[in-house]
Coordinates of N, CA, C and O in Angstrom, one line a residue:
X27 N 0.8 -1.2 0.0 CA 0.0 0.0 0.0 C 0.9 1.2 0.0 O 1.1 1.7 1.1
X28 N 1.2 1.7 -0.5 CA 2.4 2.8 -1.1 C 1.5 3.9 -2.0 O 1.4 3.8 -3.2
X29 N 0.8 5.4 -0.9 CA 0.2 6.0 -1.1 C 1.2 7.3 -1.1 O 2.1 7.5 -0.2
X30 N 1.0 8.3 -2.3 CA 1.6 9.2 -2.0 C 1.0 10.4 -0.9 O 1.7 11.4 -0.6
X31 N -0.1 10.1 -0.4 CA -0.7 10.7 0.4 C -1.1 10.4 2.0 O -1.9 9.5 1.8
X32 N -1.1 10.4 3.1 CA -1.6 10.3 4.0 C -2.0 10.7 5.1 O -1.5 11.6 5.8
X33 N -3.2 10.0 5.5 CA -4.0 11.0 6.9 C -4.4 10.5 7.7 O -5.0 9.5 7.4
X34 N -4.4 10.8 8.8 CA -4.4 10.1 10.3 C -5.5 11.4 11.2 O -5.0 12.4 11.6
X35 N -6.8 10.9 11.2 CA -7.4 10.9 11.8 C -8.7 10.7 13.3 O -9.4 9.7 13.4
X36 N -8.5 11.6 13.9 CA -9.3 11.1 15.2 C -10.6 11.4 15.6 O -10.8 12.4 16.3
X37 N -11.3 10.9 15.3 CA -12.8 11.7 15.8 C -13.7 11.2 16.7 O -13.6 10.0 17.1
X38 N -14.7 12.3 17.1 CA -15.7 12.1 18.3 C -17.1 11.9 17.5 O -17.5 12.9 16.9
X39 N -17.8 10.6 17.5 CA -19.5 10.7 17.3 C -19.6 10.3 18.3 O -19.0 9.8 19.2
X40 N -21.2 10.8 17.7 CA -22.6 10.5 18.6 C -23.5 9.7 18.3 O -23.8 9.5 17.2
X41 N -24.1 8.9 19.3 CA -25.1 7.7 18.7 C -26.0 8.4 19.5 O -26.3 8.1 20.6
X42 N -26.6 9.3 18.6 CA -28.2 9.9 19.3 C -29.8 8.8 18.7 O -30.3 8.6 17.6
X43 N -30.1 8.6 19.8 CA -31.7 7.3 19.5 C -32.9 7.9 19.9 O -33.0 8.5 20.9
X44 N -33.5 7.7 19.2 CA -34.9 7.8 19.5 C -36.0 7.2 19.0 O -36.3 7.3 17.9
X45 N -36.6 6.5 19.7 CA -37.0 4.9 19.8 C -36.5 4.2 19.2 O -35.3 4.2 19.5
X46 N -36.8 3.4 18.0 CA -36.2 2.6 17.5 C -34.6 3.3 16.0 O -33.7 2.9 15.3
X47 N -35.0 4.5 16.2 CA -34.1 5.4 15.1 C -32.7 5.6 15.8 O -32.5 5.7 17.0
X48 N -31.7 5.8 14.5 CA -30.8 6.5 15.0 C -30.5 8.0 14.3 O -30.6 8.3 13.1
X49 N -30.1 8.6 14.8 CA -29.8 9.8 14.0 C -28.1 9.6 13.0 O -27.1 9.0 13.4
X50 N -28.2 10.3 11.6 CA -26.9 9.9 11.0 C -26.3 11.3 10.0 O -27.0 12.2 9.7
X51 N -25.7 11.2 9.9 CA -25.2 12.6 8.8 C -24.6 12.0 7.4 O -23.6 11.3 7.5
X52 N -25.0 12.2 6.7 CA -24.6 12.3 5.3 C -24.2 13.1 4.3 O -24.9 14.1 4.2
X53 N -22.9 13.1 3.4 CA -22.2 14.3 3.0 C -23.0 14.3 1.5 O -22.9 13.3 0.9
X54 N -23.7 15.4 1.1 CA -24.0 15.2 -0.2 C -23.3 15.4 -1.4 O -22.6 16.4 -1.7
X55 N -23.8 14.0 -2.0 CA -22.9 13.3 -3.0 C -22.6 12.3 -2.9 O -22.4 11.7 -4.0
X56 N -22.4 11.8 -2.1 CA -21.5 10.5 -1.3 C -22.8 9.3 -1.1 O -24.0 9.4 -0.9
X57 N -21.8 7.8 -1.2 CA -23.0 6.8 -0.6 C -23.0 5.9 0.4 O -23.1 4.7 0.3
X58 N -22.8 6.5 1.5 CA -22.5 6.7 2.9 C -23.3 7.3 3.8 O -23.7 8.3 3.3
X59 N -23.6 7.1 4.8 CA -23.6 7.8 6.3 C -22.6 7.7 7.1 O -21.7 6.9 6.9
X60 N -22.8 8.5 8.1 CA -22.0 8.1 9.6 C -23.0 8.6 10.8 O -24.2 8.7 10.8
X61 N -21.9 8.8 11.9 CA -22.5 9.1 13.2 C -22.2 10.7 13.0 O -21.4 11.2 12.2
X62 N -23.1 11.4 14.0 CA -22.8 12.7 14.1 C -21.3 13.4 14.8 O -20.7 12.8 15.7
X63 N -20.9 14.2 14.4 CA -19.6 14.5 14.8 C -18.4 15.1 14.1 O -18.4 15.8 13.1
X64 N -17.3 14.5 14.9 CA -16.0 15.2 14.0 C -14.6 15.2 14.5 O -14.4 14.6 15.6
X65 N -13.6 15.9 13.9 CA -12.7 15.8 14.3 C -12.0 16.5 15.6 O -12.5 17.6 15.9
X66 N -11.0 16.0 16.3 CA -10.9 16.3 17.4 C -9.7 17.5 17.2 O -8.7 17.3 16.5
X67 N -10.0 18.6 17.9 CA -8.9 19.9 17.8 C -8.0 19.8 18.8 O -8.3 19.6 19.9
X68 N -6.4 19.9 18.3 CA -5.4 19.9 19.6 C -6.2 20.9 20.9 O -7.0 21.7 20.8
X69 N -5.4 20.2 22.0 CA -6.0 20.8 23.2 C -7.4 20.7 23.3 O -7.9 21.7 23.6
X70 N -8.3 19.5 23.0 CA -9.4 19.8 23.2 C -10.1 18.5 23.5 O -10.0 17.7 22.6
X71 N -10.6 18.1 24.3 CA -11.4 16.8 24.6 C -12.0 16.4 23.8 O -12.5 17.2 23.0
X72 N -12.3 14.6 23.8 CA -13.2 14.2 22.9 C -14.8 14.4 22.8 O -15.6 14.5 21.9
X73 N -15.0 14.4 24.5 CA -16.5 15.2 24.9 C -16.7 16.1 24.4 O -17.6 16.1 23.5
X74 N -16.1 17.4 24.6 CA -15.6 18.7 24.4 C -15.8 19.1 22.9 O -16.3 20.2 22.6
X75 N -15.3 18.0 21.9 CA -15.2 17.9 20.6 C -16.7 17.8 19.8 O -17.3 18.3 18.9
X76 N -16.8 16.8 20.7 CA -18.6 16.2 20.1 C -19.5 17.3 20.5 O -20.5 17.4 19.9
X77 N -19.1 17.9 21.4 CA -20.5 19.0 21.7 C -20.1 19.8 20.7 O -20.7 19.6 19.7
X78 N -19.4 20.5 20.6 CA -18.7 21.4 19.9 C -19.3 21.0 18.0 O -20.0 21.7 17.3
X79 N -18.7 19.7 17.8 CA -19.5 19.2 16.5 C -20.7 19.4 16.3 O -21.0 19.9 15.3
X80 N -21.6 19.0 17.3 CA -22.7 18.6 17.0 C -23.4 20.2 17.4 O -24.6 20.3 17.4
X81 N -22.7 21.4 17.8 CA -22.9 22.6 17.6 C -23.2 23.3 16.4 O -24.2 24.0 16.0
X82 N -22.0 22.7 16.0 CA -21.7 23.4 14.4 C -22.0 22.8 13.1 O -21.7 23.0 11.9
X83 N -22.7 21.6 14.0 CA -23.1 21.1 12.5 C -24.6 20.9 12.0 O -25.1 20.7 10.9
X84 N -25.2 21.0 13.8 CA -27.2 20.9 13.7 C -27.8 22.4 14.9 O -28.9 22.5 15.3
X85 N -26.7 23.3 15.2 CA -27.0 24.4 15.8 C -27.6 24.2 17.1 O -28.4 25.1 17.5
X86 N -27.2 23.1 18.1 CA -27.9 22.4 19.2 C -27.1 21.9 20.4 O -26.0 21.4 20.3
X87 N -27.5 22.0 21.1 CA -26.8 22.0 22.5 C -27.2 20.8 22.9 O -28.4 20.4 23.0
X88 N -26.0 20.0 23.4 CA -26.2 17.9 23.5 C -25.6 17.9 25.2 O -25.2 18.9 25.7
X89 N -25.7 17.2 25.6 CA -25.3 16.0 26.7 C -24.8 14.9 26.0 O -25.5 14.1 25.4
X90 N -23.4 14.9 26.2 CA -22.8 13.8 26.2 C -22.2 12.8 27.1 O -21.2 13.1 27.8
X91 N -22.5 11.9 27.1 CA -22.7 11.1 28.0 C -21.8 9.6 27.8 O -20.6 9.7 27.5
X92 N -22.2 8.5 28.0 CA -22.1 7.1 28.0 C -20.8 6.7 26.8 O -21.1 7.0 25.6
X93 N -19.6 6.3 26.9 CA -18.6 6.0 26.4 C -19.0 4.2 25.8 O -19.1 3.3 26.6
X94 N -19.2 4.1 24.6 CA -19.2 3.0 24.1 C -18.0 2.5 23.3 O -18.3 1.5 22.7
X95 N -17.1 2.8 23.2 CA -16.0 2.4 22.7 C -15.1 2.8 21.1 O -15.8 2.8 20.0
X96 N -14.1 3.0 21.0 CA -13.2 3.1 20.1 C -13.7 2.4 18.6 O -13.8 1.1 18.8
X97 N -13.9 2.8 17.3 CA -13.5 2.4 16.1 C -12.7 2.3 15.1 O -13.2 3.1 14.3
X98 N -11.8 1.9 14.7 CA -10.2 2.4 14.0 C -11.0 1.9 12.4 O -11.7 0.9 12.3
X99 N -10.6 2.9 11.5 CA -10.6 2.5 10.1 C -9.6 2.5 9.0 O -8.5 3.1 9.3
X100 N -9.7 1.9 7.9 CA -9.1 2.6 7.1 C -9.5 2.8 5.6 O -10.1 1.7 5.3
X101 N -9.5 3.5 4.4 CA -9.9 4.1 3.7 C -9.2 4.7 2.5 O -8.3 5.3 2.9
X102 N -9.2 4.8 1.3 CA -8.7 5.1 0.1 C -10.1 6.2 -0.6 O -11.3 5.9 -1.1
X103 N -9.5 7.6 -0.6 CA -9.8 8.3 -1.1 C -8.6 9.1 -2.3 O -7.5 9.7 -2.1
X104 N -9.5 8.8 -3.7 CA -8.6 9.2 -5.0 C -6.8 8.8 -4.4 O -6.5 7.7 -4.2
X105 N -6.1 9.5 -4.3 CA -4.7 9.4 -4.0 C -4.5 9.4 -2.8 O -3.5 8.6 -2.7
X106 N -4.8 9.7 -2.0 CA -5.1 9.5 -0.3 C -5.4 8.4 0.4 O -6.5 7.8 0.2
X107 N -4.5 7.8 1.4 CA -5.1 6.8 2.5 C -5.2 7.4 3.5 O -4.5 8.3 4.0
X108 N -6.6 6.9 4.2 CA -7.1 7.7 5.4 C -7.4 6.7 6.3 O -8.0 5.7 6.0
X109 N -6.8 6.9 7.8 CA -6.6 6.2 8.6 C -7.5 6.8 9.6 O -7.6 8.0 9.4
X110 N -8.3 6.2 10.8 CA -8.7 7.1 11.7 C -9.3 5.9 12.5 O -9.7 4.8 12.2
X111 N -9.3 6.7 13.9 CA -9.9 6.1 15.2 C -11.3 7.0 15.6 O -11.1 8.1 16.0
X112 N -12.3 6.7 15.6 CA -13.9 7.1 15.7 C -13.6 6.7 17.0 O -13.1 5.6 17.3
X113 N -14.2 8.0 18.2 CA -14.4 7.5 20.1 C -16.3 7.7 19.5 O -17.0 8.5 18.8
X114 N -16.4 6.5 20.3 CA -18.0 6.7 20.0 C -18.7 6.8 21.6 O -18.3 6.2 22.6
X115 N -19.8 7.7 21.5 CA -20.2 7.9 22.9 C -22.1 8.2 22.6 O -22.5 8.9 21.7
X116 N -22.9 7.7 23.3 CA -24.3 8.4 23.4 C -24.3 9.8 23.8 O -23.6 10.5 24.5
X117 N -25.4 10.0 23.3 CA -25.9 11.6 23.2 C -26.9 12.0 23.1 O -27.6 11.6 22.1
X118 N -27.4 13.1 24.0 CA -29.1 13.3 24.4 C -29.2 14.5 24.3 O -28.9 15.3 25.2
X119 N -29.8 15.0 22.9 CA -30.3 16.1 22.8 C -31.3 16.6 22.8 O -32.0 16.4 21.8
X120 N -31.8 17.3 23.6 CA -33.2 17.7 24.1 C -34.0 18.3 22.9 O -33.6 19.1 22.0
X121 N -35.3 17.9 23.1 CA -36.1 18.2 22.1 C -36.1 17.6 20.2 O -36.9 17.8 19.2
X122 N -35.4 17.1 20.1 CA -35.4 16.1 19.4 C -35.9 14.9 19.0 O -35.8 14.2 20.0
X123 N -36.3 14.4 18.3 CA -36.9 12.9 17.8 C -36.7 12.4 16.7 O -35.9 12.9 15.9
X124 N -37.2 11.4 16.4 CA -37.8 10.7 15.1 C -38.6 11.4 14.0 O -38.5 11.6 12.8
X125 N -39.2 11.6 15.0 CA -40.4 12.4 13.9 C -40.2 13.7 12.9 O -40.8 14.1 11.9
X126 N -39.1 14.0 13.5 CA -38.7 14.9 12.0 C -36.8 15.5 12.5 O -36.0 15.8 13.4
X127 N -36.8 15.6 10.8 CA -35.2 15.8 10.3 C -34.6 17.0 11.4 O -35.3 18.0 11.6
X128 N -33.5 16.8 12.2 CA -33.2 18.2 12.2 C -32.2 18.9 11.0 O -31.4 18.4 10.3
X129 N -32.6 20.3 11.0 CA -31.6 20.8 10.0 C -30.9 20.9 10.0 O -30.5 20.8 11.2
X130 N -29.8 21.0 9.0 CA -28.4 21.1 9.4 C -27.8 22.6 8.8 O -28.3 23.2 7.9
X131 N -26.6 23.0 9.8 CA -25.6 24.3 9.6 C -24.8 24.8 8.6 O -24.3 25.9 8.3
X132 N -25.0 23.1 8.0 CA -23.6 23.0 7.1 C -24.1 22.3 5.4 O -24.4 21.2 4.9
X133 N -23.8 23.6 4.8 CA -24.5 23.1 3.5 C -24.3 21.7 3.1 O -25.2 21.0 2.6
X134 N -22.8 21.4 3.3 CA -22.1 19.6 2.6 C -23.2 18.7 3.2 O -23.6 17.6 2.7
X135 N -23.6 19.1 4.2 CA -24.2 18.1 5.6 C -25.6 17.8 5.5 O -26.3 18.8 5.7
X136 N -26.4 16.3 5.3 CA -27.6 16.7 5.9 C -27.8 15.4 7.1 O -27.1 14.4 7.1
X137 N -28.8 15.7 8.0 CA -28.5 14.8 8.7 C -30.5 14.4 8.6 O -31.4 15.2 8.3
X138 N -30.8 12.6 9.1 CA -31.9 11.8 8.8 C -31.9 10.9 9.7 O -30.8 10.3 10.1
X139 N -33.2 10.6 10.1 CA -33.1 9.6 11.3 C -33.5 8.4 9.8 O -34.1 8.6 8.7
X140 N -32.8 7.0 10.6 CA -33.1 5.8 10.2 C -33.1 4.3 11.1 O -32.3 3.9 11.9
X141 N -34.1 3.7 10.6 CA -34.2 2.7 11.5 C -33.3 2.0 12.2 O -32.3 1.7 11.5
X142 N -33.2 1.6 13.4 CA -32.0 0.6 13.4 C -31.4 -0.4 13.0 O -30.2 -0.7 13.1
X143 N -32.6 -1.2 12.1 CA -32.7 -2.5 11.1 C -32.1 -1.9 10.2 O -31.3 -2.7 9.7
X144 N -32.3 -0.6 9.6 CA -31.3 0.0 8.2 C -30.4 0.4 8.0 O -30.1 0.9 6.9
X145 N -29.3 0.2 9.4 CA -28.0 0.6 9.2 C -27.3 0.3 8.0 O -26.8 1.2 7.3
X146 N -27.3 -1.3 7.4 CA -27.1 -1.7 6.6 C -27.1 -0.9 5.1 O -26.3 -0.4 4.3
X147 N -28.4 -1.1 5.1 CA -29.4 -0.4 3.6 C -28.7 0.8 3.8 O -28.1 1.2 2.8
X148 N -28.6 1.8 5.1 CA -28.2 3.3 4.9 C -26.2 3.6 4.7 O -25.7 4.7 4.7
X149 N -25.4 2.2 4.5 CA -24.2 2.1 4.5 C -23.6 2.7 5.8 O -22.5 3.3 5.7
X150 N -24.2 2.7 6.9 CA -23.3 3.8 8.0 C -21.9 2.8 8.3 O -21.9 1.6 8.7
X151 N -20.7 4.0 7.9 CA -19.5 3.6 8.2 C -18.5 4.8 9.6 O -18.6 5.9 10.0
X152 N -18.0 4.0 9.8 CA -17.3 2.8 9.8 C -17.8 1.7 9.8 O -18.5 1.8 10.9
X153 N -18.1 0.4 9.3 CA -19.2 -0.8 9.6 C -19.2 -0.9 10.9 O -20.2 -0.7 11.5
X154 N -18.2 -1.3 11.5 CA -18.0 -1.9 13.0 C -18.7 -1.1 14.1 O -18.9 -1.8 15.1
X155 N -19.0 0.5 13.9 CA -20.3 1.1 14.7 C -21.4 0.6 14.4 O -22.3 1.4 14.7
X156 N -21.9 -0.4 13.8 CA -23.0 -0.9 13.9 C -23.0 -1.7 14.7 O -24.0 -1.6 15.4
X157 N -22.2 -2.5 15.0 CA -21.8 -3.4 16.2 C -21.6 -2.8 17.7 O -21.6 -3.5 18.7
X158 N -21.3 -1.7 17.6 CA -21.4 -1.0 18.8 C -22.7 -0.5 19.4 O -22.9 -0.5 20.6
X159 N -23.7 0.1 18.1 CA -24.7 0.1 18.7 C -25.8 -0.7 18.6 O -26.9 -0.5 19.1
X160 N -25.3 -1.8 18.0 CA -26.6 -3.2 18.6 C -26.1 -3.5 19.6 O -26.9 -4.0 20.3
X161 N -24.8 -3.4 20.2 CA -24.7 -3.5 21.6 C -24.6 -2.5 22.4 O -23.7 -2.7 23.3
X162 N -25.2 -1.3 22.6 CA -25.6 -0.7 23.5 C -26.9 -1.1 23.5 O -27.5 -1.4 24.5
X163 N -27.7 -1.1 22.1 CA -29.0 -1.5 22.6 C -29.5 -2.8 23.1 O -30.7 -3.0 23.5
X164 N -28.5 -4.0 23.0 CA -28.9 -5.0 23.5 C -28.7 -5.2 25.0 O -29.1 -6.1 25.8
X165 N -27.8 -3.9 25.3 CA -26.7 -4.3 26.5 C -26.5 -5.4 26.8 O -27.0 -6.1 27.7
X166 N -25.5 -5.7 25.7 CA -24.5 -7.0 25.2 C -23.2 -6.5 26.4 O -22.8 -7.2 27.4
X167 N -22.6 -5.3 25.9 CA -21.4 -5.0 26.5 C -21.4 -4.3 28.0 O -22.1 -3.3 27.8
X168 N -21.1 -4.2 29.1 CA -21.2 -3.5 29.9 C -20.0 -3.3 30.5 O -19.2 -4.3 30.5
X169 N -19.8 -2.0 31.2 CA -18.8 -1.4 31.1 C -17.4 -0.3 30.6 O -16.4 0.2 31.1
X170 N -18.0 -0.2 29.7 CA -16.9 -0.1 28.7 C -16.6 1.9 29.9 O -17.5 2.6 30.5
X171 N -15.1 2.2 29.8 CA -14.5 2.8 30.5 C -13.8 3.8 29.8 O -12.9 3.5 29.0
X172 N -14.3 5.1 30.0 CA -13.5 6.4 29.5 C -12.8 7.1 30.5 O -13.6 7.5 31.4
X173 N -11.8 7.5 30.6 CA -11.1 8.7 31.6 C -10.4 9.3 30.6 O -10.1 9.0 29.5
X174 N -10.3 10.4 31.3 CA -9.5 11.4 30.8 C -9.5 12.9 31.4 O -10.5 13.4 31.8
X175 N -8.0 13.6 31.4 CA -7.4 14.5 31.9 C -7.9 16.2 31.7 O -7.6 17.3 32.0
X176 N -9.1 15.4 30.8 CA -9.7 16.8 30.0 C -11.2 17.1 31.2 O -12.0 18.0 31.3
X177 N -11.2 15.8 31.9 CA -12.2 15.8 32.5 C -12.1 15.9 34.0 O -13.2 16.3 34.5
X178 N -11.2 15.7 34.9 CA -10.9 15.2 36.1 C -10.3 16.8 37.0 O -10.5 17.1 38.1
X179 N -9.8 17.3 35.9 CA -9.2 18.7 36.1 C -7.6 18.6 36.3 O -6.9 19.5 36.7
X180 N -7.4 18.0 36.0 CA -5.2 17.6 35.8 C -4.4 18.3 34.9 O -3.2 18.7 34.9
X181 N -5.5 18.5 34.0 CA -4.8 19.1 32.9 C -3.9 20.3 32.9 O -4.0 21.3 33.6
X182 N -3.1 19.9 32.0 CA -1.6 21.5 32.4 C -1.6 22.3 31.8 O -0.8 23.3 32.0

């Protein structure tokens, strides 16, 4: 794999539910979803990061909450290999539902609730976050463990 290009990135989603839906973002043009979110800014927490995303991307103020676990990818875009670790965490945004789209901030961006059965049909990648949230919703996994220095007050 000898790319003249490469990128290593880290990001924070969100797995926001409401009843059986999940909420997802889609870049138009593209035949894909993902989770809500984005990349993480030096000096800045992964919590920190996802509120901050999900600020600037649906104009809404979240609670983030419950650490579900790490996803690592990797990816071939035109001349570019793209590498990245997805922190995936739940998230409760008030006044929100199923029942209708929220808008989005960001022209590239629209974001659509879809079933949990259509992860599939809706391509959400990384694949392996599908696996993470059939097990939050089965509570298959328990436990899973976040600390960090962004949180505790240590930080220098």
């Amino acid at each position: 794999m000898d790319h003249p290009n490469k990128k290593y990135h880290v990001l924070a989603r969100g797995v926001v539910i409401s009843s059986d839906y999940i909420l997802v973002a889609h870049c138009i043009g593209m035949d894909n979803t993902f989770l809500p979110g984005g990349h993480v800014e030096f000096n800045e927490g992964l919590k920190d990061t996802l509120s901050r995303e999900i600020g600037e991307e649906l104009g809404l103020s979240c609670e983030v909450s419950g650490y579900l676990g790490a996803v690592e990818a990797e990816f071939e875009d035109l001349d570019t290999y793209h590498q990245e670790i997805n922190h995936v965490f739940t998230v409760k945004i008030p006044d929100i539902n199923h029942k209708r789209n929220p808008s989005s901030k960001e022209d590239h961006l629209e974001f659509y609730w879809i079933h949990i059965k259509d992860m599939e049909k809706h391509n959400l990648q990384p694949h392996p976050v599908r696996t993470l949230i059939m097990n939050c919703l089965e509570n298959k996994v328990q436990g899973s463990h976040f600390l960090s220095t962004f949180d505790d007050g240590s930080r220098v």
